Structures are given as structure tokens and as C-alpha cells.
Amino acid sequence: MASFHPTRREIVLVLVLTTLLGLLLQFDLSLKFTDTKGTDSLLGFKVGFGNRQDWETDVRSGRIGNGGSDDRWLEDIERGAKAAKIAGMSEAKIKWDEEGGSTMTQVLGHAPGWTIFDQIYLFNGTWYIVTDNPSSVPLLRLMVSTGNEIWNDEESIKGREPTERDMRIIFPSEAKRLWGNSASLVSGSTFLVNDPSQFLDHYYHFAAELLVGLWRTYSSLDPTINAQGVTHLPSPSRMIFPHLAAGKWNDYAKMNSFLSRAIFPSMSYEYQNDFLDRADTARAFIFERVVFADRAAAFRGPEFGKTWRTASEAVTLQASKYWWSPIRKNLIEFVGGGGNDLDLAGDVGLGIGLDAEPDVDLIALEEEEGAMVEEKEELLEKMRKEKQAKMGKPVITYVSRQDWGRRMLLKEGHDSLVKELKELEKKYNWEVNIVSMDKLSRDEQIRLSARTTVMMGVHGNGLTHLLWMNNQNPRSTVIEFFYPGGFAEDYEFTARALGIRHYGIWDDEAFTAPDTPQVAYPEGFQGNEIPLNGKVVADLIVQRLLVEKPEKTNREIVEYEYTD
């Protein structure tokens, strides 16, 4: 058999092909079947060479992915999902070359006091926004303050104005001068609370202002959140309190920390000493994503001037109408033990889908003269059963403060309300609960609130539990008792932001948005002689549960007002 003698040309060809094959194996060859808008498609494909870390760095730096507004929303969702990736040991630092300069900061969302940053720097205790277009960045005073305590005297107001020690806007060239060609990466999403301890140890201010504001801001990155609380957003990795000592953010019942651990079980916490430790390194840190909350900055916004609630600025940000669902879902699953006794999706037993309403007004029929008593009672009972079958069994919860010692109803007003509620329970077979929340465990408080259709009580901290009511139920209602002439926005705004109908009561007079009075704290507002006509409250409950047709829900109205 003749031996094979390759020619010089064949040897060279084999060597070249072998070399090319070896080089190709060093690349991450990926085929991505997408059209130019990023949607799945079989009409074309993109082939990407290079490693994924480089691609992600390009996305973070803004060098790719700057499409139209619709693409931006989808891009933000994808970037949010990437933020869940924990940096490996080899990814501890972000580095850039001499020509490219520092990775630049992006402002993804902003309302006074509430801002989302991508790639923001922390150096020597100061936040740095690196950009080549400073005019595109919101005013510093609308994003940050010194974090000093909030008092209304002129000196205190001036003392909250931010300085270059708090936050700076710099060009990439200045960033290079300050920290060279790299910064230590803090991956994931961070909730940064630039507030003093003054309001953080209060359940309402923590849950209904800070938590509502933080999540509304963050959720603006995912317009696809659905009624079941499914979201593309990764859970925040950490919460940082630069002006707060460890353990000083809890209310007396430790509800604040309970909520945080339940809703965000993987989130860690850094306090003032930790923040100072970062500054002490004299090195730059680049935070992948920060939701930056500043109470004093929110004070400077137009919406705060209307409501006196800092979260009112955050809810101006565009978001899914189900934006609150992931928070409620996580908490209820935590306290409910995974059982089916609590409604998570808003479609079981709580009045959803009541479009087919009886044409007969029950109250009018009850008051009709001349009808035969037996016939009328039979018809009424039939209608009640039909309506009850459609809406499920409503739960009415009266949050009593009668043992609290401050801001209480007159005894006769309390007794009148209890009597009327018991009558409703007997007549309609509704569930009625008369509770002092501080006598229930935290789990019991949240479980009861989550089942409640109508919550009521004197203006006070217990009404903060309206946060856990089913805001997808068009019958959900909060009824708040005030000393006549007095009014505060706390729970009216919170209910409205979540899409829950709120009514204020002055003894025998009821009012609701948009016809709410001016904020006022007359003498007697904080006292223990608040009058109340229980029959007025009972009639209002019947009206909400049996008479009113479920119009466009309050949540939908709020979404239209705030987002369109």
C-alpha cells in the first residue's frame, strides 16, 4: 500500500484550521433568536461573540440597549433581573480603560424624594453621580438632603439643604482623578433610606410612607406586575440607613422589622456605623442599583404640599395597577403558613365580579309602605342570599382604641357602634370583629386585616393595617372617625393610593374624596370624647356592601389620576 505524503500546502491548511478552531473554542458563541425589538422570533438571529460579563458591562455603562421608550421599559425589567446575580470573587471590581472612562450613572426613575440610580458611586461617605450630561440629572435638593432631623424652624429647614458632602454630580474625568480606573462592585438592588431616626420607629411612617414609597418607586421598573403579585423584579439585596443606629428603626411592637423580614427574607441591613466603615476605606464603591429615599427631599415636591405624605410623590411614578400585590402576597404567605384561608389573588369570596347587580334598592324596599310584610321579608331574604352568594361573606373589623387612653370615642358612641354592628351581624350573617389590635399577635393582626372587607376606627396607628386589605376588591372600605372639624390625610391618602374607598365620619356626617375637608387638628382631636352615631356608620356599611354598584374601582381612578 502506497504511503501518504502530505504536501506543504496541505500541512499549512491543517495548521490554520486547527488554530481557528482553537480560537473559536475560547469564545462564548451564543445564538439568540430575537428580532430587533427583543421579542422572540424565528425570522432572524443575532450571534454574539465575547463573554457575558463584557456584555452586561456594556448594558450597565449605557453603551448598548438605548432603544425607544417601550424598549426601555423592557430593558429595565431585564436589567432588574440581572441585578439578582451575585458578583463572584473575580467580579469584585469594575474596571474601565483609559479611553472609555468611568461607567456612567443613569437615573431610571425620579419623583421628589424618590430616585432610582443605576451605577451610582459612594466615596468617602459622599454619593457621586458620574455623567457627561449634568443637565439631565434632577436637582440635587429634590433627591437628597443632609439627613438632619426634620423640624419646621428656619434654621432646621436650611440645615437640611444638601451640600457637596452629601451628593455630587461629576464628569468622568473628575471620577478618574478621584479613584482611578476601577471601583468595588456592590451588586444587586439597594434600598437607601437617607432619613433621620425621627420617623422610622413608627409603624405608620415606616410601613405606609417609607415602604409604600420605596416599593412604588422600585415597581415602576416593572409594568407587567400582575394581580397574583408576580414580578420580574429581584428582591432587594440590602437596606442601608446612613443616619440610623442599629435597632433604632423598630416600633414598640417590632412590626417594622417583622414586615421587612417577612416581605424581603434575603435582604440584609447596614446602619450608620457600617456606612462610616465604607467611608473609612477611602475607596470608591459602585452600587449596581439604588432606590434612594429621602424624606426631606420629598417635602420639596408639589404632591407633598397637597397631602403632607411623602409617599404621595412616589405614586406619581408610572406603575402597574397591581404594583402593591407582591408586597401583600409575600406578607400574607408568611403569616398564613401557605394555607388557603387567605385570599392572595383577589378573586375568592371578597366581592369580585359583581357586575350583575339586582335592580332593586334593598333599603328603599325595606322602607316601602303598603307592601305585605311577609312577602316583603321573603323577597328581601332571597335577595340577600343571592347577593351574599355572589360576594362571599364580608368581614367587618372595628379597630377599637377604648383601652388605649388617648383619642377614644365617647362611651355612648362606642356602645352605639357595637350595638349597630351586632345588628348587622345578626341580620346579614356578616362576620363582625371588635378588636384591640395590640392584644393580638402580629400574625393575627395581619391575617385579620387581610380578610377584612370594611375596616373602621378612630384616627390612629391601628388603621395602618389597611395596607393588608384586599385592594382588588371594589367593596373594600376604610371608615375613619374624627373629632368633628378635624381631619388628617394619613389614612385617606394611603387608602386612595392603594385603591381602597375611604370615608371620614364626624359624629353623624360622612365624607369621602374628592369632597374631603382641609387638614385640621382642633381642640379635642387628640382627646377621649369623640362623638359617633353608630347608626350612620351601619347604614354606610350596608350602602357599600349591598346597595352601591361596583363602579370603576377607586384603585383604577387613582391610577388614572397619577399615571395618565
Coordinates of C-alpha atoms in Angstrom, one line a residue:
M1 CA 0.0 0.0 0.0
A2 CA 1.3 3.4 -1.0
S3 CA 2.3 5.7 1.8
F4 CA 0.6 9.2 2.3
H5 CA 2.9 12.2 1.8
P6 CA 1.0 15.5 2.5
T7 CA 2.1 18.5 0.6
R8 CA 3.4 21.7 2.2
R9 CA 0.1 23.3 1.2
E10 CA -2.0 20.7 3.0
I11 CA 0.1 20.9 6.1
V12 CA -0.3 24.7 6.3
L13 CA -4.1 24.4 5.7
V14 CA -4.4 21.9 8.6
L15 CA -2.5 24.1 10.9
V16 CA -4.6 27.2 10.0
L17 CA -7.9 25.3 10.5
T18 CA -6.6 23.9 13.9
T19 CA -5.6 27.3 15.1
L20 CA -9.0 28.8 14.1
L21 CA -10.9 26.0 15.8
G22 CA -8.9 26.6 19.0
L23 CA -9.6 30.3 18.9
L24 CA -13.3 29.7 18.4
L25 CA -13.4 27.5 21.4
Q26 CA -12.2 30.4 23.5
F27 CA -15.3 32.5 22.7
D28 CA -18.8 32.2 24.2
L29 CA -20.7 31.6 21.0
S30 CA -24.3 32.2 21.6
L31 CA -27.3 32.3 19.2
K32 CA -30.1 34.5 20.3
F33 CA -33.3 34.3 18.2
T34 CA -34.8 37.8 18.5
D35 CA -36.0 40.5 16.3
T36 CA -34.7 44.0 16.6
K37 CA -37.2 44.8 19.4
G38 CA -36.0 41.9 21.6
T39 CA -39.1 39.7 21.1
D40 CA -38.9 36.1 20.3
S41 CA -38.7 35.5 16.5
L42 CA -37.7 32.9 14.0
L43 CA -37.2 35.4 11.3
G44 CA -33.7 36.3 12.3
F45 CA -30.9 35.8 14.8
K46 CA -28.1 37.6 16.4
V47 CA -24.8 35.9 17.0
G48 CA -22.8 37.2 20.0
F49 CA -19.1 36.8 20.4
G50 CA -17.4 37.6 23.7
N51 CA -18.1 36.8 27.3
R52 CA -21.4 37.6 29.0
Q53 CA -19.7 39.7 31.7
D54 CA -18.5 42.2 29.0
W55 CA -22.0 42.3 27.5
E56 CA -23.5 43.1 30.9
T57 CA -20.9 45.7 31.5
D58 CA -21.9 47.3 28.2
V59 CA -25.5 47.3 29.3
R60 CA -24.7 48.9 32.6
S61 CA -22.5 51.5 31.1
G62 CA -25.2 52.5 28.7
R63 CA -23.2 51.7 25.6
I64 CA -25.9 49.3 24.4
G65 CA -29.6 49.0 24.9
N66 CA -30.7 52.6 24.4
G67 CA -33.8 51.9 22.4
G68 CA -37.2 53.7 22.3
S69 CA -39.4 54.2 25.3
D70 CA -41.1 50.8 25.1
D71 CA -37.8 49.1 24.7
R72 CA -36.5 51.0 27.8
W73 CA -39.2 49.6 30.0
L74 CA -38.5 46.0 28.8
E75 CA -34.8 46.7 29.1
D76 CA -35.2 47.9 32.7
I77 CA -37.1 44.7 33.6
E78 CA -34.3 42.6 32.1
R79 CA -31.6 44.7 33.9
G80 CA -33.6 44.3 37.1
A81 CA -33.5 40.5 36.6
K82 CA -29.7 40.7 36.0
A83 CA -29.3 42.6 39.3
A84 CA -30.2 39.4 41.1
K85 CA -26.9 37.9 40.1
I86 CA -24.4 37.9 43.0
A87 CA -21.0 39.1 42.0
G88 CA -18.3 36.3 42.1
M89 CA -14.9 36.7 43.7
S90 CA -13.4 37.5 40.3
E91 CA -16.0 40.3 39.9
A92 CA -15.2 42.3 43.0
K93 CA -14.2 45.3 41.0
I94 CA -15.5 47.1 37.9
K95 CA -12.6 48.3 35.7
W96 CA -12.5 50.5 32.7
D97 CA -9.8 51.5 30.2
E98 CA -8.2 54.9 29.8
E99 CA -10.3 55.9 26.8
G100 CA -13.7 54.6 27.9
G101 CA -13.7 56.3 31.3
S102 CA -15.8 55.6 34.3
T103 CA -19.1 53.6 34.0
M104 CA -21.7 56.4 34.0
T105 CA -24.6 56.8 36.3
Q106 CA -28.2 56.5 35.0
V107 CA -31.3 57.9 36.6
L108 CA -34.0 55.3 35.8
G109 CA -36.9 57.0 37.7
H110 CA -37.4 60.0 39.8
A111 CA -40.0 61.9 41.8
P112 CA -39.1 64.3 44.6
G113 CA -37.6 62.3 47.4
W114 CA -37.6 59.0 45.4
T115 CA -35.0 58.2 42.8
I116 CA -33.7 55.1 41.1
F117 CA -30.0 55.1 40.2
D118 CA -28.0 52.6 38.2
Q119 CA -24.2 52.7 38.7
I120 CA -24.0 55.4 41.4
Y121 CA -20.7 55.7 43.3
L122 CA -20.0 56.1 47.1
F123 CA -16.7 57.5 48.0
N124 CA -15.6 58.8 51.5
G125 CA -19.3 58.9 52.5
T126 CA -20.4 61.0 49.6
W127 CA -22.7 59.8 46.7
Y128 CA -21.3 60.6 43.2
I129 CA -23.4 60.8 40.0
V130 CA -20.9 60.3 37.1
T131 CA -22.3 61.8 33.9
D132 CA -21.2 63.7 30.8
N133 CA -24.7 65.4 30.8
P134 CA -25.3 67.0 34.2
S135 CA -28.4 68.9 32.9
S136 CA -30.2 65.5 32.5
V137 CA -29.9 64.9 36.3
P138 CA -32.7 66.1 38.6
L139 CA -32.0 68.9 41.1
L140 CA -29.9 67.5 44.0
R141 CA -32.3 69.1 46.6
L142 CA -35.1 67.0 45.1
M143 CA -33.1 63.8 45.6
V144 CA -31.1 64.2 48.7
S145 CA -30.7 66.1 52.0
T146 CA -28.2 66.2 54.8
G147 CA -30.4 63.7 56.7
N148 CA -30.8 66.0 59.7
E149 CA -33.8 65.8 61.9
I150 CA -37.0 67.4 60.5
W151 CA -38.3 70.5 62.4
N152 CA -40.1 73.5 61.0
D153 CA -38.0 76.3 62.2
E154 CA -36.0 78.3 59.6
E155 CA -32.6 77.1 60.8
S156 CA -33.6 73.4 60.6
I157 CA -35.1 73.9 57.2
K158 CA -31.8 75.4 55.9
G159 CA -29.8 72.7 57.7
R160 CA -31.5 70.0 55.5
E161 CA -30.4 71.5 52.2
P162 CA -27.8 69.2 50.6
T163 CA -24.1 70.0 50.3
E164 CA -21.3 68.5 48.3
R165 CA -20.7 66.3 51.3
D166 CA -24.0 64.5 50.6
M167 CA -24.1 64.1 46.8
R168 CA -22.1 65.5 43.8
I169 CA -22.5 65.4 40.1
I170 CA -19.2 65.0 38.3
F171 CA -17.8 64.3 34.9
P172 CA -15.9 61.0 34.1
S173 CA -12.6 62.9 34.1
E174 CA -13.2 64.0 37.7
A175 CA -14.1 60.5 38.6
K176 CA -10.8 59.2 37.2
R177 CA -8.9 61.8 39.2
L178 CA -10.7 60.8 42.4
W179 CA -10.5 57.0 42.2
G180 CA -8.7 56.0 39.0
N181 CA -9.8 53.3 36.7
S182 CA -11.8 51.0 39.0
A183 CA -14.4 50.8 41.8
S184 CA -15.5 48.0 44.1
L185 CA -18.8 46.5 42.9
V186 CA -21.8 46.3 45.3
S187 CA -24.1 44.1 43.2
G188 CA -27.9 43.8 43.4
S189 CA -30.5 46.3 44.3
T190 CA -30.2 48.5 47.4
F191 CA -32.9 50.4 49.3
L192 CA -31.1 53.5 50.6
V193 CA -33.0 55.4 53.4
N194 CA -31.4 58.8 53.9
D195 CA -33.8 59.7 56.7
P196 CA -33.1 60.5 60.4
S197 CA -34.3 58.1 63.0
Q198 CA -37.1 60.6 63.9
F199 CA -39.9 58.8 62.0
L200 CA -38.5 55.4 61.4
D201 CA -39.6 53.8 64.7
H202 CA -43.3 54.4 64.0
Y203 CA -45.4 51.7 62.3
Y204 CA -47.4 54.1 60.1
H205 CA -44.4 56.2 58.9
F206 CA -42.3 53.1 58.2
A207 CA -44.9 51.0 56.5
A208 CA -47.4 53.4 54.9
E209 CA -44.8 56.0 53.9
L210 CA -41.3 54.5 53.6
L211 CA -42.3 51.0 52.4
V212 CA -45.1 52.2 50.2
G213 CA -42.8 54.9 48.7
L214 CA -39.8 52.5 48.2
W215 CA -41.8 49.8 46.6
R216 CA -43.9 52.1 44.4
T217 CA -40.6 53.6 43.1
Y218 CA -39.0 50.3 42.5
S219 CA -42.1 48.7 41.0
S220 CA -42.1 51.5 38.3
L221 CA -39.4 49.4 36.6
D222 CA -41.8 46.5 36.0
P223 CA -45.2 47.5 34.4
T224 CA -46.0 43.8 34.0
I225 CA -46.7 43.0 37.7
N226 CA -50.0 41.0 37.7
A227 CA -52.9 40.5 40.2
Q228 CA -51.2 37.5 41.7
G229 CA -48.1 39.5 42.6
V230 CA -45.8 38.0 40.1
T231 CA -42.9 40.4 39.1
H232 CA -39.7 40.3 37.2
L233 CA -38.0 42.5 39.9
P234 CA -35.4 40.8 42.1
S235 CA -35.8 41.1 45.8
P236 CA -33.6 44.0 47.1
S237 CA -30.3 42.8 48.4
R238 CA -29.9 45.3 51.2
M239 CA -31.3 48.3 53.0
I240 CA -28.9 51.0 54.2
F241 CA -29.7 53.5 56.9
P242 CA -26.8 56.0 56.9
H243 CA -28.1 58.1 59.8
L244 CA -29.6 55.4 62.0
A245 CA -28.0 53.3 64.7
A246 CA -28.7 49.6 64.6
G247 CA -32.0 48.6 66.1
K248 CA -33.4 52.1 66.2
W249 CA -36.0 51.7 63.4
N250 CA -38.4 49.4 65.2
D251 CA -41.8 50.4 66.7
Y252 CA -42.7 49.3 70.1
A253 CA -44.4 46.1 68.7
K254 CA -41.5 45.4 66.4
M255 CA -43.9 45.4 63.5
N256 CA -41.4 47.2 61.2
S257 CA -38.7 44.5 61.4
F258 CA -41.4 41.8 61.3
L259 CA -42.7 43.2 58.0
S260 CA -39.2 43.6 56.5
R261 CA -38.1 40.1 57.3
A262 CA -41.3 38.6 56.0
I263 CA -41.5 40.5 52.7
F264 CA -37.8 40.6 51.9
P265 CA -36.3 37.5 53.7
S266 CA -33.0 37.7 51.8
M267 CA -32.4 41.4 52.5
S268 CA -29.5 42.4 54.7
Y269 CA -29.2 45.7 56.7
E270 CA -26.5 48.3 57.1
Y271 CA -26.6 51.1 59.7
Q272 CA -24.7 54.3 60.4
N273 CA -21.6 52.5 61.7
D274 CA -21.5 50.3 58.6
F275 CA -21.9 53.3 56.3
L276 CA -19.0 55.0 58.1
D277 CA -16.9 51.8 57.8
R278 CA -17.3 52.0 54.0
A279 CA -16.2 55.7 54.1
D280 CA -13.2 54.8 56.2
T281 CA -11.8 52.5 53.5
A282 CA -11.2 55.7 51.4
R283 CA -12.1 53.6 48.3
A284 CA -14.9 54.0 45.7
F285 CA -17.8 51.6 45.6
I286 CA -20.1 51.4 42.6
F287 CA -23.7 50.4 43.5
E288 CA -25.4 48.4 40.8
R289 CA -28.8 49.8 41.5
V290 CA -30.1 52.1 44.3
V291 CA -33.6 53.1 45.2
F292 CA -32.8 56.3 47.0
A293 CA -35.4 57.6 49.5
D294 CA -35.1 61.0 51.3
R295 CA -37.9 62.3 53.4
A296 CA -36.7 65.9 53.4
A297 CA -36.4 65.9 49.6
A298 CA -39.9 64.7 49.3
F299 CA -41.1 67.6 51.4
R300 CA -40.0 69.9 48.5
G301 CA -42.3 68.2 45.9
P302 CA -45.7 69.6 44.9
E303 CA -47.7 66.5 45.9
F304 CA -46.4 66.5 49.4
G305 CA -47.8 70.1 49.7
K306 CA -51.3 68.7 49.0
T307 CA -51.3 65.6 51.2
W308 CA -48.4 66.0 53.7
R309 CA -47.5 62.5 52.9
T310 CA -44.0 61.8 51.4
A311 CA -45.2 58.7 49.5
S312 CA -47.6 60.9 47.5
E313 CA -44.6 61.9 45.4
A314 CA -43.7 58.3 44.7
V315 CA -47.1 57.3 43.5
T316 CA -46.8 59.8 40.6
L317 CA -44.4 57.3 39.0
Q318 CA -46.0 55.1 36.3
A319 CA -46.6 51.6 37.5
S320 CA -48.8 48.5 37.1
K321 CA -52.2 48.9 38.8
Y322 CA -51.2 45.7 40.7
W323 CA -47.9 47.3 41.9
W324 CA -48.7 46.5 45.6
S325 CA -49.6 42.9 45.1
P326 CA -46.0 41.4 45.5
I327 CA -45.7 43.0 48.9
R328 CA -49.1 41.9 50.2
K329 CA -48.6 38.4 48.7
N330 CA -45.2 37.8 50.5
L331 CA -46.5 39.0 53.8
I332 CA -49.7 37.0 53.8
E333 CA -47.9 33.9 52.7
F334 CA -45.5 34.5 55.6
V335 CA -48.3 34.8 58.3
G336 CA -50.7 32.4 56.6
G337 CA -48.5 29.4 56.5
G338 CA -49.3 28.6 52.9
G339 CA -53.0 27.7 53.7
N340 CA -56.0 28.6 51.6
D341 CA -57.7 30.6 54.3
L342 CA -56.4 34.0 53.0
D343 CA -57.1 35.4 49.5
L344 CA -54.0 36.3 47.6
A345 CA -55.2 36.9 44.1
G346 CA -58.3 38.9 44.9
D347 CA -60.9 36.6 43.3
V348 CA -62.3 34.5 46.1
G349 CA -65.1 35.4 48.4
L350 CA -64.4 39.1 48.5
G351 CA -66.9 40.7 46.1
I352 CA -65.0 40.4 42.8
G353 CA -67.1 40.2 39.7
L354 CA -70.3 41.7 40.9
D355 CA -71.3 43.3 37.6
A356 CA -74.8 41.7 37.6
E357 CA -76.4 43.7 40.4
P358 CA -80.1 43.4 41.5
D359 CA -82.1 46.4 40.1
V360 CA -84.0 46.7 43.4
D361 CA -82.7 49.0 46.1
L362 CA -82.8 47.0 49.3
I363 CA -83.1 50.0 51.6
A364 CA -85.8 51.5 49.5
L365 CA -87.7 48.2 49.5
E366 CA -87.3 48.0 53.3
E367 CA -88.9 51.4 53.7
E368 CA -91.6 50.9 51.1
E369 CA -95.1 51.3 52.6
G370 CA -98.1 49.2 51.7
A371 CA -96.2 46.0 50.8
M372 CA -97.3 42.9 52.6
V373 CA -94.9 42.2 55.5
E374 CA -94.4 38.5 54.8
E375 CA -94.0 39.0 51.0
K376 CA -91.5 41.8 51.5
E377 CA -89.5 39.9 54.0
E378 CA -89.3 36.8 51.8
L379 CA -88.2 38.9 48.8
L380 CA -85.6 40.7 50.9
E381 CA -84.2 37.5 52.3
K382 CA -84.0 35.9 48.8
M383 CA -82.1 39.0 47.5
R384 CA -79.8 39.0 50.5
K385 CA -78.9 35.3 49.9
E386 CA -78.3 35.8 46.2
K387 CA -76.1 38.8 46.8
Q388 CA -74.3 37.1 49.6
A389 CA -73.6 34.1 47.4
K390 CA -72.0 36.4 44.8
M391 CA -69.9 38.4 47.1
G392 CA -68.9 35.9 49.7
K393 CA -69.1 36.7 53.4
P394 CA -67.9 40.2 54.1
V395 CA -65.7 40.7 57.1
I396 CA -66.2 43.9 59.2
T397 CA -63.4 44.9 61.6
Y398 CA -63.7 47.7 64.2
V399 CA -60.3 48.6 65.5
S400 CA -61.1 49.9 69.0
R401 CA -59.0 52.3 70.9
Q402 CA -61.2 52.3 74.0
D403 CA -58.5 50.8 76.2
W404 CA -55.8 53.0 74.7
G405 CA -56.2 56.1 76.9
R406 CA -55.8 58.5 74.0
R407 CA -58.0 59.5 71.1
M408 CA -61.1 57.5 72.1
L409 CA -64.8 57.6 71.4
L410 CA -67.3 58.7 74.0
K411 CA -68.6 55.6 75.7
E412 CA -72.1 56.1 74.3
G413 CA -70.7 56.4 70.8
H414 CA -68.6 53.2 71.2
D415 CA -71.6 51.4 72.7
S416 CA -73.9 52.7 69.8
L417 CA -71.4 51.4 67.2
V418 CA -71.0 48.0 68.8
K419 CA -74.8 47.6 69.0
E420 CA -75.3 48.5 65.4
L421 CA -72.5 46.2 64.2
K422 CA -74.0 43.3 66.1
E423 CA -77.3 44.0 64.4
L424 CA -75.7 43.8 61.0
E425 CA -74.0 40.5 62.0
K426 CA -77.4 39.1 63.1
K427 CA -79.4 40.4 60.1
Y428 CA -77.0 39.7 57.3
N429 CA -74.8 36.9 58.8
W430 CA -71.7 39.1 58.2
E431 CA -68.6 38.5 60.2
V432 CA -68.0 41.3 62.8
N433 CA -64.8 41.7 64.7
I434 CA -64.3 44.2 67.5
V435 CA -60.7 44.1 68.4
S436 CA -57.9 46.0 70.1
M437 CA -55.0 45.2 67.8
D438 CA -52.3 45.4 70.5
K439 CA -54.0 42.4 72.2
L440 CA -53.5 40.2 69.1
S441 CA -50.2 38.7 67.9
R442 CA -48.6 40.2 64.8
D443 CA -49.7 37.2 62.7
E444 CA -53.2 37.5 63.9
Q445 CA -53.4 41.2 63.2
I446 CA -52.2 40.8 59.6
R447 CA -54.4 37.7 58.9
L448 CA -57.5 39.5 60.2
S449 CA -56.7 42.6 58.2
A450 CA -56.1 40.6 55.0
R451 CA -59.6 39.1 55.4
T452 CA -61.3 42.4 56.2
T453 CA -63.7 44.0 53.8
V454 CA -64.6 47.0 55.9
M455 CA -62.1 48.4 58.4
M456 CA -63.0 51.2 60.8
G457 CA -61.7 53.0 63.8
V458 CA -60.7 56.3 65.3
H459 CA -57.8 58.0 63.6
G460 CA -54.8 56.1 64.9
N461 CA -51.9 53.7 64.2
G462 CA -54.2 50.6 64.1
L463 CA -55.6 51.7 60.8
T464 CA -52.2 51.3 59.2
H465 CA -53.3 47.6 58.8
L466 CA -55.4 48.8 55.8
L467 CA -52.2 48.1 53.9
W468 CA -53.0 44.4 54.0
M469 CA -56.6 44.5 52.9
N470 CA -57.6 43.2 49.5
N471 CA -57.3 46.3 47.4
Q472 CA -58.6 44.4 44.4
N473 CA -62.0 44.1 46.0
P474 CA -64.2 47.0 44.9
R475 CA -66.1 46.7 48.2
S476 CA -63.0 47.3 50.3
T477 CA -63.6 50.3 52.6
V478 CA -61.9 52.2 55.4
I479 CA -64.1 54.3 57.7
E480 CA -62.2 56.7 60.0
F481 CA -63.7 58.5 62.9
F482 CA -62.6 62.1 63.6
Y483 CA -63.4 64.7 66.2
P484 CA -65.9 67.0 64.4
G485 CA -64.0 69.5 62.3
G486 CA -60.7 67.6 62.5
F487 CA -59.1 65.8 59.6
A488 CA -55.7 64.2 58.7
E489 CA -54.6 62.8 55.4
D490 CA -52.7 59.8 56.7
Y491 CA -55.1 57.0 56.1
E492 CA -57.2 58.8 53.5
F493 CA -54.2 59.1 51.2
T494 CA -52.9 55.6 52.0
A495 CA -56.3 54.0 51.1
R496 CA -56.6 56.1 48.0
A497 CA -53.1 55.2 46.8
L498 CA -54.0 51.5 47.1
G499 CA -57.4 51.9 45.5
I500 CA -59.5 51.4 48.7
R501 CA -62.5 53.6 49.3
H502 CA -62.1 55.8 52.4
Y503 CA -64.8 57.6 54.4
G504 CA -64.3 60.1 57.2
I505 CA -67.0 60.4 59.9
W506 CA -67.8 63.5 62.1
D507 CA -70.4 62.1 64.5
D508 CA -73.4 61.8 62.1
E509 CA -71.8 63.2 59.0
A510 CA -69.8 61.2 56.4
F511 CA -67.5 62.4 53.7
T512 CA -65.2 60.9 51.0
A513 CA -62.9 62.0 48.2
P514 CA -63.0 64.3 46.3
D515 CA -65.1 66.1 49.0
T516 CA -62.7 65.9 51.9
P517 CA -62.1 68.8 54.3
Q518 CA -58.9 70.7 54.9
V519 CA -56.4 69.2 57.3
A520 CA -57.2 70.4 60.8
Y521 CA -56.4 69.5 64.4
P522 CA -59.0 71.3 66.5
E523 CA -59.0 71.1 70.3
G524 CA -60.5 67.7 71.1
F525 CA -58.8 65.9 68.1
Q526 CA -56.4 64.0 70.4
G527 CA -58.9 63.7 73.2
N528 CA -61.2 60.9 74.6
E529 CA -64.6 62.5 73.9
I530 CA -65.0 61.9 70.2
P531 CA -68.7 61.6 69.4
L532 CA -70.1 59.0 67.0
N533 CA -73.5 58.0 65.7
G534 CA -73.3 54.2 65.2
K535 CA -76.4 54.1 63.0
V536 CA -74.8 56.4 60.5
V537 CA -71.8 54.0 60.3
A538 CA -74.0 50.9 60.0
D539 CA -76.0 52.5 57.1
L540 CA -72.8 53.4 55.3
I541 CA -71.6 49.8 55.6
V542 CA -74.9 48.5 54.1
Q543 CA -74.7 51.0 51.4
R544 CA -71.1 49.9 50.5
L545 CA -71.8 46.2 50.6
L546 CA -75.4 45.9 49.3
V547 CA -76.6 49.0 47.6
E548 CA -73.8 50.6 45.6
K549 CA -73.0 49.0 42.3
P550 CA -69.3 48.4 41.9
E551 CA -68.3 51.3 39.8
K552 CA -64.9 51.8 38.4
T553 CA -62.8 50.9 41.4
N554 CA -61.1 53.6 43.4
R555 CA -57.8 52.0 42.5
E556 CA -58.4 52.5 38.8
I557 CA -59.4 56.1 39.4
V558 CA -56.2 56.7 41.3
E559 CA -54.1 55.0 38.6
Y560 CA -55.7 57.3 36.0
E561 CA -55.1 60.4 38.1
Y562 CA -51.5 59.6 38.8
T563 CA -50.3 58.0 35.6
D564 CA -52.1 59.5 32.7

